[in-house]
Amino acid sequence: MSLVTALLTLLTGFFLWSSVQTHSVVTIREHIHQWQPVLAGIRWTVISGLALGWPGFCRWLVRSGRISIDKAQQMKALRWRIVGWLVVIELILGQSLLVKLTAIMVSKNG
């Protein structure tokens, strides 16, 4: 899994580096802005898939002998905490909720 992640990171970095060399930063920013809804949809799909697939994943780990039943119960208990933190991270970083709330507060006071 980490090998795939490393390869995807390298591929993304190579793509962005070549894009910066051939296009302006403003053009790249516009392209990223156009892809933002698709990327947000992918992130929300992964988060919801994790929430829905967590019990099945724990059962698979127990059946494969990788973890004990007690450990699986502990992991199941952590599901909503993990999903909750992923939602908070998505709202703050992915959806820029903190920036939008700050802008609203400043506009009301100013």
PDB file of C-alpha atoms in Angstrom:
ATOM      1  CA  MET A   1       0.000   0.000   0.000  1.00  0.00           C
ATOM      2  CA  SER A   2       2.772   2.462   0.845  1.00  0.00           C
ATOM      3  CA  LEU A   3       4.575   1.605  -2.397  1.00  0.00           C
ATOM      4  CA  VAL A   4       1.465   2.522  -4.379  1.00  0.00           C
ATOM      5  CA  THR A   5       1.121   5.737  -2.386  1.00  0.00           C
ATOM      6  CA  ALA A   6       4.757   6.622  -3.003  1.00  0.00           C
ATOM      7  CA  LEU A   7       4.412   5.955  -6.722  1.00  0.00           C
ATOM      8  CA  LEU A   8       1.251   8.046  -6.949  1.00  0.00           C
ATOM      9  CA  THR A   9       2.976  10.861  -5.077  1.00  0.00           C
ATOM     10  CA  LEU A  10       5.956  10.736  -7.411  1.00  0.00           C
ATOM     11  CA  LEU A  11       3.709  10.634 -10.465  1.00  0.00           C
ATOM     12  CA  THR A  12       1.681  13.602  -9.206  1.00  0.00           C
ATOM     13  CA  GLY A  13       4.848  15.553  -8.392  1.00  0.00           C
ATOM     14  CA  PHE A  14       6.318  14.821 -11.812  1.00  0.00           C
ATOM     15  CA  PHE A  15       3.073  15.904 -13.506  1.00  0.00           C
ATOM     16  CA  LEU A  16       2.905  19.159 -11.516  1.00  0.00           C
ATOM     17  CA  TRP A  17       6.596  19.890 -12.108  1.00  0.00           C
ATOM     18  CA  SER A  18       6.244  19.429 -15.861  1.00  0.00           C
ATOM     19  CA  SER A  19       3.070  21.535 -15.842  1.00  0.00           C
ATOM     20  CA  VAL A  20       4.855  24.384 -14.062  1.00  0.00           C
ATOM     21  CA  GLN A  21       7.647  24.254 -16.631  1.00  0.00           C
ATOM     22  CA  THR A  22       5.271  24.374 -19.602  1.00  0.00           C
ATOM     23  CA  HIS A  23       2.432  26.537 -18.236  1.00  0.00           C
ATOM     24  CA  SER A  24       2.066  29.503 -15.956  1.00  0.00           C
ATOM     25  CA  VAL A  25       1.174  29.091 -12.313  1.00  0.00           C
ATOM     26  CA  VAL A  26      -2.102  30.953 -12.895  1.00  0.00           C
ATOM     27  CA  THR A  27      -3.138  28.457 -15.584  1.00  0.00           C
ATOM     28  CA  ILE A  28      -2.334  25.527 -13.305  1.00  0.00           C
ATOM     29  CA  ARG A  29      -4.304  27.129 -10.464  1.00  0.00           C
ATOM     30  CA  GLU A  30      -7.308  27.515 -12.786  1.00  0.00           C
ATOM     31  CA  HIS A  31      -7.109  23.847 -13.814  1.00  0.00           C
ATOM     32  CA  ILE A  32      -6.912  22.730 -10.178  1.00  0.00           C
ATOM     33  CA  HIS A  33      -9.866  24.985  -9.370  1.00  0.00           C
ATOM     34  CA  GLN A  34     -11.886  23.342 -12.169  1.00  0.00           C
ATOM     35  CA  TRP A  35     -11.133  19.872 -10.776  1.00  0.00           C
ATOM     36  CA  GLN A  36     -12.009  20.867  -7.196  1.00  0.00           C
ATOM     37  CA  PRO A  37     -15.628  19.537  -7.252  1.00  0.00           C
ATOM     38  CA  VAL A  38     -14.500  16.195  -8.681  1.00  0.00           C
ATOM     39  CA  LEU A  39     -11.723  15.842  -6.118  1.00  0.00           C
ATOM     40  CA  ALA A  40     -14.118  16.780  -3.303  1.00  0.00           C
ATOM     41  CA  GLY A  41     -16.535  14.129  -4.543  1.00  0.00           C
ATOM     42  CA  ILE A  42     -13.762  11.545  -4.527  1.00  0.00           C
ATOM     43  CA  ARG A  43     -12.753  12.497  -0.979  1.00  0.00           C
ATOM     44  CA  TRP A  44     -16.357  12.307   0.277  1.00  0.00           C
ATOM     45  CA  THR A  45     -16.795   8.941  -1.469  1.00  0.00           C
ATOM     46  CA  VAL A  46     -13.679   7.579   0.232  1.00  0.00           C
ATOM     47  CA  ILE A  47     -14.840   8.845   3.632  1.00  0.00           C
ATOM     48  CA  SER A  48     -18.319   7.351   3.231  1.00  0.00           C
ATOM     49  CA  GLY A  49     -16.859   4.107   1.875  1.00  0.00           C
ATOM     50  CA  LEU A  50     -14.642   3.900   4.924  1.00  0.00           C
ATOM     51  CA  ALA A  51     -17.614   4.478   7.221  1.00  0.00           C
ATOM     52  CA  LEU A  52     -19.740   1.851   5.505  1.00  0.00           C
ATOM     53  CA  GLY A  53     -16.995  -0.689   4.856  1.00  0.00           C
ATOM     54  CA  TRP A  54     -15.281  -0.545   8.245  1.00  0.00           C
ATOM     55  CA  PRO A  55     -17.136  -3.509   9.835  1.00  0.00           C
ATOM     56  CA  GLY A  56     -16.514  -5.687   6.783  1.00  0.00           C
ATOM     57  CA  PHE A  57     -12.848  -4.729   6.802  1.00  0.00           C
ATOM     58  CA  CYS A  58     -12.599  -5.681  10.490  1.00  0.00           C
ATOM     59  CA  ARG A  59     -14.280  -9.041   9.782  1.00  0.00           C
ATOM     60  CA  TRP A  60     -11.837  -9.664   6.940  1.00  0.00           C
ATOM     61  CA  LEU A  61      -8.887  -8.936   9.235  1.00  0.00           C
ATOM     62  CA  VAL A  62     -10.214 -11.395  11.823  1.00  0.00           C
ATOM     63  CA  ARG A  63     -10.880 -14.114   9.221  1.00  0.00           C
ATOM     64  CA  SER A  64      -7.435 -13.708   7.726  1.00  0.00           C
ATOM     65  CA  GLY A  65      -5.884 -14.063  11.184  1.00  0.00           C
ATOM     66  CA  ARG A  66      -4.229 -10.664  11.150  1.00  0.00           C
ATOM     67  CA  ILE A  67      -5.967  -9.433  14.315  1.00  0.00           C
ATOM     68  CA  SER A  68      -7.884 -10.979  17.200  1.00  0.00           C
ATOM     69  CA  ILE A  69     -11.608 -10.586  17.791  1.00  0.00           C
ATOM     70  CA  ASP A  70     -10.908  -8.263  20.741  1.00  0.00           C
ATOM     71  CA  LYS A  71      -8.759  -6.025  18.577  1.00  0.00           C
ATOM     72  CA  ALA A  72     -11.497  -6.002  15.912  1.00  0.00           C
ATOM     73  CA  GLN A  73     -14.007  -4.844  18.536  1.00  0.00           C
ATOM     74  CA  GLN A  74     -11.644  -2.035  19.515  1.00  0.00           C
ATOM     75  CA  MET A  75     -11.275  -1.049  15.872  1.00  0.00           C
ATOM     76  CA  LYS A  76     -15.050  -1.079  15.355  1.00  0.00           C
ATOM     77  CA  ALA A  77     -15.432   1.209  18.357  1.00  0.00           C
ATOM     78  CA  LEU A  78     -13.039   3.704  16.732  1.00  0.00           C
ATOM     79  CA  ARG A  79     -14.891   3.834  13.396  1.00  0.00           C
ATOM     80  CA  TRP A  80     -17.008   6.919  14.012  1.00  0.00           C
ATOM     81  CA  ARG A  81     -14.181   8.766  15.718  1.00  0.00           C
ATOM     82  CA  ILE A  82     -11.965   8.250  12.665  1.00  0.00           C
ATOM     83  CA  VAL A  83     -14.746   9.132  10.236  1.00  0.00           C
ATOM     84  CA  GLY A  84     -15.578  12.217  12.294  1.00  0.00           C
ATOM     85  CA  TRP A  85     -11.990  13.435  12.205  1.00  0.00           C
ATOM     86  CA  LEU A  86     -11.806  12.817   8.450  1.00  0.00           C
ATOM     87  CA  VAL A  87     -14.985  14.881   7.983  1.00  0.00           C
ATOM     88  CA  VAL A  88     -13.544  17.696  10.118  1.00  0.00           C
ATOM     89  CA  ILE A  89     -10.278  17.633   8.153  1.00  0.00           C
ATOM     90  CA  GLU A  90     -12.201  17.643   4.862  1.00  0.00           C
ATOM     91  CA  LEU A  91     -14.358  20.570   5.934  1.00  0.00           C
ATOM     92  CA  ILE A  92     -11.431  22.626   7.195  1.00  0.00           C
ATOM     93  CA  LEU A  93      -8.827  21.833   4.523  1.00  0.00           C
ATOM     94  CA  GLY A  94     -10.767  20.505   1.543  1.00  0.00           C
ATOM     95  CA  GLN A  95     -13.785  22.790   1.688  1.00  0.00           C
ATOM     96  CA  SER A  96     -11.969  25.774   3.281  1.00  0.00           C
ATOM     97  CA  LEU A  97     -14.659  26.090   5.926  1.00  0.00           C
ATOM     98  CA  LEU A  98     -12.391  27.952   8.339  1.00  0.00           C
ATOM     99  CA  VAL A  99     -11.478  30.524   5.666  1.00  0.00           C
ATOM    100  CA  LYS A 100     -15.140  30.989   4.706  1.00  0.00           C
ATOM    101  CA  LEU A 101     -16.216  31.400   8.343  1.00  0.00           C
ATOM    102  CA  THR A 102     -13.438  33.923   8.928  1.00  0.00           C
ATOM    103  CA  ALA A 103     -14.510  35.880   5.843  1.00  0.00           C
ATOM    104  CA  ILE A 104     -18.110  35.936   7.063  1.00  0.00           C
ATOM    105  CA  MET A 105     -17.064  37.116  10.526  1.00  0.00           C
ATOM    106  CA  VAL A 106     -14.876  39.867   9.077  1.00  0.00           C
ATOM    107  CA  SER A 107     -17.568  41.029   6.664  1.00  0.00           C
ATOM    108  CA  LYS A 108     -20.158  41.255   9.484  1.00  0.00           C
ATOM    109  CA  ASN A 109     -17.802  43.229  11.719  1.00  0.00           C
ATOM    110  CA  GLY A 110     -16.374  45.404   8.995  1.00  0.00           C
TER     111      GLY A 110
END
